[in-house]
Amino acid sequence: MKYDTNFKSVKDQVSPDEWAARVELAACYRLIDQYGMTDLIYNHVTSRIPGTEHLLINLYGLLYKEITASSLVKIDVEGEIIHKPDTDYGINKSGYVIHGAIHKARPDVKCVLHTHTRAGIAVSAMNCGLLPLSQTSIRFHNHIGYHDFEGPAVDLEERERIVEDLGEHNALVMKNHGLLTCGPSVPEAFNLMYQLEQSCRSQVDAMAARTELNVPGENVLAHTAHLYQPGTRRPYGVLEWPAMLRLLDADQKNSGYPPYWH
């Protein structure tokens, strides 16, 4: 079986747009690892290759910190592999069941993230859902969907229900499962996941303190949530992205792993 992680560069074999998309997505995988949102080899981040209906997804078996631009797999929205590295690693069916459905139904979505974090799973198991307890979590007030657990996401029929429960939102709590965010770009989808994860962590901490919780009034909640929507002030994630790449570049020197841009 061929399970090494030394993949040849595909930079000269793909278009400049595809290569840029590959580098950006590989950086996103590294950032998910950087901020403690990984789950062994599980979960996925997908992005659409500009000007095509093809998606990029990770090989099933790599750590997020091992993922590079050249290790990503090109698939269509139905999960058929268009191109992948010369390896026995494949892709996880759940990846395209969940992600492919959203990419297919939402042409405005260019990137989808899905995580199984300790705090995200905890909040996904709470009947109260995500509570508006902080400025960070209020961002999601009336701007997040909920999807009931149906078992591991391998049933193609579940795709319609996932899309319906997400609706026009860019964030979804998959009950008893985990978190999902999406957006018009990789930086925006990553930023939304980072904020959603922080919201879940602070909620778990606040509830663990076993004290009465303070929730602002509805007028404050609605006003605050509005200020964080993409068209109100700025698309959150875009300004932050170059700083995120500088963080990765600085850490790369001592990581022991191939650079994400390989």
PDB file of C-alpha atoms in Angstrom:
ATOM      1  CA  MET A   1       0.000   0.000   0.000  1.00  0.00           C
ATOM      2  CA  LYS A   2       1.280   3.455  -0.903  1.00  0.00           C
ATOM      3  CA  TYR A   3       0.689   5.781   2.048  1.00  0.00           C
ATOM      4  CA  ASP A   4       3.626   8.190   1.930  1.00  0.00           C
ATOM      5  CA  THR A   5       3.028  11.939   2.061  1.00  0.00           C
ATOM      6  CA  ASN A   6       5.769  13.156  -0.269  1.00  0.00           C
ATOM      7  CA  PHE A   7       3.661  14.397  -3.169  1.00  0.00           C
ATOM      8  CA  LYS A   8       5.061  15.861  -6.375  1.00  0.00           C
ATOM      9  CA  SER A   9       4.140  19.463  -7.092  1.00  0.00           C
ATOM     10  CA  VAL A  10       1.297  19.935  -9.586  1.00  0.00           C
ATOM     11  CA  LYS A  11       1.897  23.665  -9.999  1.00  0.00           C
ATOM     12  CA  ASP A  12       2.973  23.282 -13.636  1.00  0.00           C
ATOM     13  CA  GLN A  13       0.075  20.918 -14.420  1.00  0.00           C
ATOM     14  CA  VAL A  14      -2.837  23.164 -13.447  1.00  0.00           C
ATOM     15  CA  SER A  15      -4.050  26.645 -14.324  1.00  0.00           C
ATOM     16  CA  PRO A  16      -2.847  29.650 -12.296  1.00  0.00           C
ATOM     17  CA  ASP A  17      -6.368  30.041 -10.869  1.00  0.00           C
ATOM     18  CA  GLU A  18      -6.469  26.424  -9.737  1.00  0.00           C
ATOM     19  CA  TRP A  19      -3.007  26.657  -8.202  1.00  0.00           C
ATOM     20  CA  ALA A  20      -3.978  29.791  -6.258  1.00  0.00           C
ATOM     21  CA  ALA A  21      -7.116  28.008  -5.026  1.00  0.00           C
ATOM     22  CA  ARG A  22      -5.036  25.013  -3.962  1.00  0.00           C
ATOM     23  CA  VAL A  23      -2.561  27.137  -1.996  1.00  0.00           C
ATOM     24  CA  GLU A  24      -5.365  29.060  -0.292  1.00  0.00           C
ATOM     25  CA  LEU A  25      -7.244  25.902   0.694  1.00  0.00           C
ATOM     26  CA  ALA A  26      -4.083  24.185   1.967  1.00  0.00           C
ATOM     27  CA  ALA A  27      -3.426  27.241   4.139  1.00  0.00           C
ATOM     28  CA  CYS A  28      -6.950  26.968   5.538  1.00  0.00           C
ATOM     29  CA  TYR A  29      -6.337  23.343   6.541  1.00  0.00           C
ATOM     30  CA  ARG A  30      -3.158  24.379   8.333  1.00  0.00           C
ATOM     31  CA  LEU A  31      -5.018  27.166  10.159  1.00  0.00           C
ATOM     32  CA  ILE A  32      -7.712  24.758  11.338  1.00  0.00           C
ATOM     33  CA  ASP A  33      -4.877  22.735  12.866  1.00  0.00           C
ATOM     34  CA  GLN A  34      -3.171  25.875  14.221  1.00  0.00           C
ATOM     35  CA  TYR A  35      -6.275  26.881  16.160  1.00  0.00           C
ATOM     36  CA  GLY A  36      -7.049  23.442  17.578  1.00  0.00           C
ATOM     37  CA  MET A  37     -10.096  22.595  15.499  1.00  0.00           C
ATOM     38  CA  THR A  38      -8.973  19.246  14.052  1.00  0.00           C
ATOM     39  CA  ASP A  39     -10.237  15.722  14.773  1.00  0.00           C
ATOM     40  CA  LEU A  40      -7.454  13.245  13.889  1.00  0.00           C
ATOM     41  CA  ILE A  41      -7.733  12.680  10.096  1.00  0.00           C
ATOM     42  CA  TYR A  42     -11.464  13.408   9.936  1.00  0.00           C
ATOM     43  CA  ASN A  43     -13.527  16.311   8.534  1.00  0.00           C
ATOM     44  CA  HIS A  44     -13.134  18.371   5.427  1.00  0.00           C
ATOM     45  CA  VAL A  45     -12.711  21.809   3.955  1.00  0.00           C
ATOM     46  CA  THR A  46     -13.673  22.202   0.311  1.00  0.00           C
ATOM     47  CA  SER A  47     -13.333  25.052  -2.145  1.00  0.00           C
ATOM     48  CA  ARG A  48     -14.501  25.609  -5.682  1.00  0.00           C
ATOM     49  CA  ILE A  49     -11.928  26.065  -8.433  1.00  0.00           C
ATOM     50  CA  PRO A  50     -12.701  29.449 -10.045  1.00  0.00           C
ATOM     51  CA  GLY A  51     -14.528  29.223 -13.361  1.00  0.00           C
ATOM     52  CA  THR A  52     -15.384  25.528 -12.939  1.00  0.00           C
ATOM     53  CA  GLU A  53     -17.826  23.235 -11.157  1.00  0.00           C
ATOM     54  CA  HIS A  54     -14.931  21.259  -9.695  1.00  0.00           C
ATOM     55  CA  LEU A  55     -14.048  21.190  -6.011  1.00  0.00           C
ATOM     56  CA  LEU A  56     -10.860  20.606  -4.041  1.00  0.00           C
ATOM     57  CA  ILE A  57     -10.899  18.309  -1.007  1.00  0.00           C
ATOM     58  CA  ASN A  58      -8.361  16.587   1.250  1.00  0.00           C
ATOM     59  CA  LEU A  59      -7.053  13.061   0.940  1.00  0.00           C
ATOM     60  CA  TYR A  60      -8.622  10.839   3.604  1.00  0.00           C
ATOM     61  CA  GLY A  61      -5.743   9.811   5.830  1.00  0.00           C
ATOM     62  CA  LEU A  62      -3.630  12.942   6.115  1.00  0.00           C
ATOM     63  CA  LEU A  63      -3.319  15.160   9.165  1.00  0.00           C
ATOM     64  CA  TYR A  64      -4.351  18.732   8.468  1.00  0.00           C
ATOM     65  CA  LYS A  65      -0.791  19.840   9.199  1.00  0.00           C
ATOM     66  CA  GLU A  66       0.420  17.544   6.376  1.00  0.00           C
ATOM     67  CA  ILE A  67      -1.874  18.921   3.680  1.00  0.00           C
ATOM     68  CA  THR A  68      -0.270  20.804   0.815  1.00  0.00           C
ATOM     69  CA  ALA A  69      -1.539  22.441  -2.346  1.00  0.00           C
ATOM     70  CA  SER A  70      -0.383  19.441  -4.401  1.00  0.00           C
ATOM     71  CA  SER A  71      -1.952  16.808  -2.113  1.00  0.00           C
ATOM     72  CA  LEU A  72      -5.504  18.056  -2.648  1.00  0.00           C
ATOM     73  CA  VAL A  73      -7.967  16.006  -4.716  1.00  0.00           C
ATOM     74  CA  LYS A  74     -10.047  17.489  -7.520  1.00  0.00           C
ATOM     75  CA  ILE A  75     -13.639  16.176  -7.574  1.00  0.00           C
ATOM     76  CA  ASP A  76     -16.972  17.137  -9.102  1.00  0.00           C
ATOM     77  CA  VAL A  77     -20.029  17.998  -6.996  1.00  0.00           C
ATOM     78  CA  GLU A  78     -21.175  14.368  -7.121  1.00  0.00           C
ATOM     79  CA  GLY A  79     -17.922  13.184  -5.565  1.00  0.00           C
ATOM     80  CA  GLU A  80     -16.339  11.703  -8.674  1.00  0.00           C
ATOM     81  CA  ILE A  81     -12.568  12.051  -8.606  1.00  0.00           C
ATOM     82  CA  ILE A  82     -11.182  14.109 -11.483  1.00  0.00           C
ATOM     83  CA  HIS A  83      -7.563  14.027 -10.320  1.00  0.00           C
ATOM     84  CA  LYS A  84      -5.681  12.923  -7.238  1.00  0.00           C
ATOM     85  CA  PRO A  85      -2.041  12.275  -6.314  1.00  0.00           C
ATOM     86  CA  ASP A  86      -0.438   8.899  -6.953  1.00  0.00           C
ATOM     87  CA  THR A  87      -1.356   7.342  -3.624  1.00  0.00           C
ATOM     88  CA  ASP A  88      -3.659   4.720  -2.148  1.00  0.00           C
ATOM     89  CA  TYR A  89      -5.325   7.400  -0.037  1.00  0.00           C
ATOM     90  CA  GLY A  90      -8.816   8.226  -1.256  1.00  0.00           C
ATOM     91  CA  ILE A  91     -11.537  10.635  -0.138  1.00  0.00           C
ATOM     92  CA  ASN A  92     -14.176  10.306   2.576  1.00  0.00           C
ATOM     93  CA  LYS A  93     -17.708   9.838   1.215  1.00  0.00           C
ATOM     94  CA  SER A  94     -19.150  12.069   3.941  1.00  0.00           C
ATOM     95  CA  GLY A  95     -17.055  14.895   2.557  1.00  0.00           C
ATOM     96  CA  TYR A  96     -18.899  15.178  -0.699  1.00  0.00           C
ATOM     97  CA  VAL A  97     -22.315  14.195   0.700  1.00  0.00           C
ATOM     98  CA  ILE A  98     -22.260  17.263   2.939  1.00  0.00           C
ATOM     99  CA  HIS A  99     -20.071  19.618   0.949  1.00  0.00           C
ATOM    100  CA  GLY A 100     -21.196  18.708  -2.551  1.00  0.00           C
ATOM    101  CA  ALA A 101     -24.818  19.317  -1.633  1.00  0.00           C
ATOM    102  CA  ILE A 102     -24.107  22.845  -0.438  1.00  0.00           C
ATOM    103  CA  HIS A 103     -21.816  23.725  -3.346  1.00  0.00           C
ATOM    104  CA  LYS A 104     -24.453  22.435  -5.774  1.00  0.00           C
ATOM    105  CA  ALA A 105     -27.373  24.293  -4.178  1.00  0.00           C
ATOM    106  CA  ARG A 106     -25.566  27.521  -3.292  1.00  0.00           C
ATOM    107  CA  PRO A 107     -23.598  29.004  -6.220  1.00  0.00           C
ATOM    108  CA  ASP A 108     -22.658  31.907  -3.917  1.00  0.00           C
ATOM    109  CA  VAL A 109     -20.675  29.494  -1.730  1.00  0.00           C
ATOM    110  CA  LYS A 110     -17.053  28.951  -2.723  1.00  0.00           C
ATOM    111  CA  CYS A 111     -15.831  27.247   0.468  1.00  0.00           C
ATOM    112  CA  VAL A 112     -17.368  24.898   3.058  1.00  0.00           C
ATOM    113  CA  LEU A 113     -15.815  23.917   6.420  1.00  0.00           C
ATOM    114  CA  HIS A 114     -16.955  21.144   8.746  1.00  0.00           C
ATOM    115  CA  THR A 115     -15.486  20.385  12.190  1.00  0.00           C
ATOM    116  CA  HIS A 116     -15.908  18.032  15.162  1.00  0.00           C
ATOM    117  CA  THR A 117     -14.474  20.040  18.042  1.00  0.00           C
ATOM    118  CA  ARG A 118     -15.049  19.382  21.722  1.00  0.00           C
ATOM    119  CA  ALA A 119     -16.910  22.666  22.245  1.00  0.00           C
ATOM    120  CA  GLY A 120     -18.774  22.452  18.940  1.00  0.00           C
ATOM    121  CA  ILE A 121     -20.019  18.945  19.677  1.00  0.00           C
ATOM    122  CA  ALA A 122     -21.009  20.025  23.185  1.00  0.00           C
ATOM    123  CA  VAL A 123     -23.150  22.896  21.932  1.00  0.00           C
ATOM    124  CA  SER A 124     -24.582  20.690  19.169  1.00  0.00           C
ATOM    125  CA  ALA A 125     -25.898  18.384  21.924  1.00  0.00           C
ATOM    126  CA  MET A 126     -27.646  21.221  23.820  1.00  0.00           C
ATOM    127  CA  ASN A 127     -31.369  21.760  23.287  1.00  0.00           C
ATOM    128  CA  CYS A 128     -30.787  25.497  23.736  1.00  0.00           C
ATOM    129  CA  GLY A 129     -28.415  25.620  20.770  1.00  0.00           C
ATOM    130  CA  LEU A 130     -25.961  28.494  20.460  1.00  0.00           C
ATOM    131  CA  LEU A 131     -26.815  31.201  22.996  1.00  0.00           C
ATOM    132  CA  PRO A 132     -26.173  34.942  22.406  1.00  0.00           C
ATOM    133  CA  LEU A 133     -23.882  35.303  25.412  1.00  0.00           C
ATOM    134  CA  SER A 134     -21.038  37.328  23.908  1.00  0.00           C
ATOM    135  CA  GLN A 135     -20.367  39.786  21.132  1.00  0.00           C
ATOM    136  CA  THR A 136     -18.837  36.910  19.196  1.00  0.00           C
ATOM    137  CA  SER A 137     -21.845  34.619  19.493  1.00  0.00           C
ATOM    138  CA  ILE A 138     -24.364  37.421  18.917  1.00  0.00           C
ATOM    139  CA  ARG A 139     -22.935  37.595  15.399  1.00  0.00           C
ATOM    140  CA  PHE A 140     -24.920  34.394  14.757  1.00  0.00           C
ATOM    141  CA  HIS A 141     -28.232  35.578  16.279  1.00  0.00           C
ATOM    142  CA  ASN A 142     -30.906  34.646  13.712  1.00  0.00           C
ATOM    143  CA  HIS A 143     -28.115  33.870  11.256  1.00  0.00           C
ATOM    144  CA  ILE A 144     -27.502  30.170  11.910  1.00  0.00           C
ATOM    145  CA  GLY A 145     -29.312  26.964  10.996  1.00  0.00           C
ATOM    146  CA  TYR A 146     -29.773  23.635  12.810  1.00  0.00           C
ATOM    147  CA  HIS A 147     -29.788  20.159  11.289  1.00  0.00           C
ATOM    148  CA  ASP A 148     -31.034  17.095  13.190  1.00  0.00           C
ATOM    149  CA  PHE A 149     -28.676  14.142  13.513  1.00  0.00           C
ATOM    150  CA  GLU A 150     -29.395  11.319  11.057  1.00  0.00           C
ATOM    151  CA  GLY A 151     -26.290   9.213  11.633  1.00  0.00           C
ATOM    152  CA  PRO A 152     -22.991   9.424   9.721  1.00  0.00           C
ATOM    153  CA  ALA A 153     -23.525  11.551   6.616  1.00  0.00           C
ATOM    154  CA  VAL A 154     -23.367   8.860   3.940  1.00  0.00           C
ATOM    155  CA  ASP A 155     -26.999   8.943   2.769  1.00  0.00           C
ATOM    156  CA  LEU A 156     -27.363  10.989  -0.414  1.00  0.00           C
ATOM    157  CA  GLU A 157     -31.005  11.698   0.458  1.00  0.00           C
ATOM    158  CA  GLU A 158     -29.849  13.655   3.522  1.00  0.00           C
ATOM    159  CA  ARG A 159     -28.280  16.254   1.253  1.00  0.00           C
ATOM    160  CA  GLU A 160     -31.586  18.005   0.577  1.00  0.00           C
ATOM    161  CA  ARG A 161     -32.329  18.286   4.284  1.00  0.00           C
ATOM    162  CA  ILE A 162     -28.869  19.701   5.031  1.00  0.00           C
ATOM    163  CA  VAL A 163     -29.323  22.353   2.350  1.00  0.00           C
ATOM    164  CA  GLU A 164     -32.834  23.162   3.570  1.00  0.00           C
ATOM    165  CA  ASP A 165     -31.707  23.527   7.191  1.00  0.00           C
ATOM    166  CA  LEU A 166     -28.772  25.729   6.208  1.00  0.00           C
ATOM    167  CA  GLY A 167     -31.088  27.908   4.138  1.00  0.00           C
ATOM    168  CA  GLU A 168     -29.573  31.282   3.296  1.00  0.00           C
ATOM    169  CA  HIS A 169     -27.297  31.194   6.350  1.00  0.00           C
ATOM    170  CA  ASN A 170     -23.546  30.597   6.241  1.00  0.00           C
ATOM    171  CA  ALA A 171     -23.400  28.713   9.550  1.00  0.00           C
ATOM    172  CA  LEU A 172     -25.010  25.457  10.647  1.00  0.00           C
ATOM    173  CA  VAL A 173     -25.050  23.469  13.886  1.00  0.00           C
ATOM    174  CA  MET A 174     -25.305  19.793  13.007  1.00  0.00           C
ATOM    175  CA  LYS A 175     -26.989  18.465  16.145  1.00  0.00           C
ATOM    176  CA  ASN A 176     -25.091  15.796  18.085  1.00  0.00           C
ATOM    177  CA  HIS A 177     -22.413  16.047  15.410  1.00  0.00           C
ATOM    178  CA  GLY A 178     -20.481  19.278  14.922  1.00  0.00           C
ATOM    179  CA  LEU A 179     -20.271  22.633  13.164  1.00  0.00           C
ATOM    180  CA  LEU A 180     -20.358  23.824   9.569  1.00  0.00           C
ATOM    181  CA  THR A 181     -19.646  27.189   7.971  1.00  0.00           C
ATOM    182  CA  CYS A 182     -19.466  28.349   4.382  1.00  0.00           C
ATOM    183  CA  GLY A 183     -18.855  31.551   2.490  1.00  0.00           C
ATOM    184  CA  PRO A 184     -18.016  33.303  -0.762  1.00  0.00           C
ATOM    185  CA  SER A 185     -14.301  32.761  -0.148  1.00  0.00           C
ATOM    186  CA  VAL A 186     -11.944  30.599   1.889  1.00  0.00           C
ATOM    187  CA  PRO A 187     -10.895  33.493   4.176  1.00  0.00           C
ATOM    188  CA  GLU A 188     -14.505  34.400   4.985  1.00  0.00           C
ATOM    189  CA  ALA A 189     -15.573  30.808   5.640  1.00  0.00           C
ATOM    190  CA  PHE A 190     -12.547  30.243   7.884  1.00  0.00           C
ATOM    191  CA  ASN A 191     -13.177  33.431   9.857  1.00  0.00           C
ATOM    192  CA  LEU A 192     -16.803  32.439  10.395  1.00  0.00           C
ATOM    193  CA  MET A 193     -15.744  29.012  11.698  1.00  0.00           C
ATOM    194  CA  TYR A 194     -13.166  30.564  13.998  1.00  0.00           C
ATOM    195  CA  GLN A 195     -15.821  32.876  15.445  1.00  0.00           C
ATOM    196  CA  LEU A 196     -18.363  30.059  15.752  1.00  0.00           C
ATOM    197  CA  GLU A 197     -15.831  27.856  17.545  1.00  0.00           C
ATOM    198  CA  GLN A 198     -14.939  30.682  19.931  1.00  0.00           C
ATOM    199  CA  SER A 199     -18.641  31.197  20.608  1.00  0.00           C
ATOM    200  CA  CYS A 200     -19.090  27.531  21.498  1.00  0.00           C
ATOM    201  CA  ARG A 201     -16.041  27.497  23.761  1.00  0.00           C
ATOM    202  CA  SER A 202     -17.180  30.580  25.670  1.00  0.00           C
ATOM    203  CA  GLN A 203     -20.699  29.177  26.036  1.00  0.00           C
ATOM    204  CA  VAL A 204     -19.403  25.901  27.486  1.00  0.00           C
ATOM    205  CA  ASP A 205     -17.175  27.860  29.890  1.00  0.00           C
ATOM    206  CA  ALA A 206     -19.978  30.196  30.972  1.00  0.00           C
ATOM    207  CA  MET A 207     -22.455  27.369  31.537  1.00  0.00           C
ATOM    208  CA  ALA A 208     -19.850  25.388  33.481  1.00  0.00           C
ATOM    209  CA  ALA A 209     -19.581  28.286  35.953  1.00  0.00           C
ATOM    210  CA  ARG A 210     -23.125  27.414  37.101  1.00  0.00           C
ATOM    211  CA  THR A 211     -24.211  31.001  37.537  1.00  0.00           C
ATOM    212  CA  GLU A 212     -27.068  33.021  36.115  1.00  0.00           C
ATOM    213  CA  LEU A 213     -26.308  34.031  32.542  1.00  0.00           C
ATOM    214  CA  ASN A 214     -26.934  37.493  31.123  1.00  0.00           C
ATOM    215  CA  VAL A 215     -28.484  37.813  27.664  1.00  0.00           C
ATOM    216  CA  PRO A 216     -28.883  41.300  26.091  1.00  0.00           C
ATOM    217  CA  GLY A 217     -32.285  42.491  24.921  1.00  0.00           C
ATOM    218  CA  GLU A 218     -33.630  41.601  21.488  1.00  0.00           C
ATOM    219  CA  ASN A 219     -33.033  45.105  20.101  1.00  0.00           C
ATOM    220  CA  VAL A 220     -29.334  44.913  21.023  1.00  0.00           C
ATOM    221  CA  LEU A 221     -29.046  41.362  19.669  1.00  0.00           C
ATOM    222  CA  ALA A 222     -30.578  42.260  16.311  1.00  0.00           C
ATOM    223  CA  HIS A 223     -28.487  45.419  15.947  1.00  0.00           C
ATOM    224  CA  THR A 224     -25.237  43.654  16.839  1.00  0.00           C
ATOM    225  CA  ALA A 225     -25.902  40.701  14.532  1.00  0.00           C
ATOM    226  CA  HIS A 226     -26.676  43.102  11.683  1.00  0.00           C
ATOM    227  CA  LEU A 227     -23.316  44.858  12.098  1.00  0.00           C
ATOM    228  CA  TYR A 228     -21.478  41.574  11.502  1.00  0.00           C
ATOM    229  CA  GLN A 229     -23.257  40.607   8.301  1.00  0.00           C
ATOM    230  CA  PRO A 230     -21.073  40.647   5.155  1.00  0.00           C
ATOM    231  CA  GLY A 231     -22.704  43.635   3.454  1.00  0.00           C
ATOM    232  CA  THR A 232     -22.940  45.906   6.485  1.00  0.00           C
ATOM    233  CA  ARG A 233     -19.363  46.968   7.214  1.00  0.00           C
ATOM    234  CA  ARG A 234     -16.812  44.634   5.638  1.00  0.00           C
ATOM    235  CA  PRO A 235     -16.474  40.954   4.662  1.00  0.00           C
ATOM    236  CA  TYR A 236     -14.923  39.518   7.827  1.00  0.00           C
ATOM    237  CA  GLY A 237     -11.983  37.257   7.099  1.00  0.00           C
ATOM    238  CA  VAL A 238     -10.550  39.127   4.119  1.00  0.00           C
ATOM    239  CA  LEU A 239      -8.609  41.727   6.123  1.00  0.00           C
ATOM    240  CA  GLU A 240      -7.475  39.039   8.570  1.00  0.00           C
ATOM    241  CA  TRP A 241      -6.222  36.566   5.950  1.00  0.00           C
ATOM    242  CA  PRO A 242      -2.759  38.046   5.193  1.00  0.00           C
ATOM    243  CA  ALA A 243      -2.038  38.042   8.947  1.00  0.00           C
ATOM    244  CA  MET A 244      -3.081  34.388   9.105  1.00  0.00           C
ATOM    245  CA  LEU A 245      -0.656  33.554   6.289  1.00  0.00           C
ATOM    246  CA  ARG A 246       2.155  35.423   8.054  1.00  0.00           C
ATOM    247  CA  LEU A 247       1.460  33.293  11.123  1.00  0.00           C
ATOM    248  CA  LEU A 248       1.736  30.100   9.077  1.00  0.00           C
ATOM    249  CA  ASP A 249       4.874  31.284   7.325  1.00  0.00           C
ATOM    250  CA  ALA A 250       6.566  32.095  10.642  1.00  0.00           C
ATOM    251  CA  ASP A 251       5.677  28.710  12.122  1.00  0.00           C
ATOM    252  CA  GLN A 252       6.680  26.812   8.979  1.00  0.00           C
ATOM    253  CA  LYS A 253      10.386  27.129   9.713  1.00  0.00           C
ATOM    254  CA  ASN A 254      10.227  24.778  12.696  1.00  0.00           C
ATOM    255  CA  SER A 255       7.206  22.656  11.807  1.00  0.00           C
ATOM    256  CA  GLY A 256       8.971  19.672  10.257  1.00  0.00           C
ATOM    257  CA  TYR A 257       6.197  19.413   7.657  1.00  0.00           C
ATOM    258  CA  PRO A 258       6.276  20.399   3.963  1.00  0.00           C
ATOM    259  CA  PRO A 259       5.073  23.955   3.336  1.00  0.00           C
ATOM    260  CA  TYR A 260       1.393  24.346   2.525  1.00  0.00           C
ATOM    261  CA  TRP A 261       2.292  26.048  -0.764  1.00  0.00           C
ATOM    262  CA  HIS A 262       4.094  22.921  -2.089  1.00  0.00           C
TER     263      HIS A 262
END
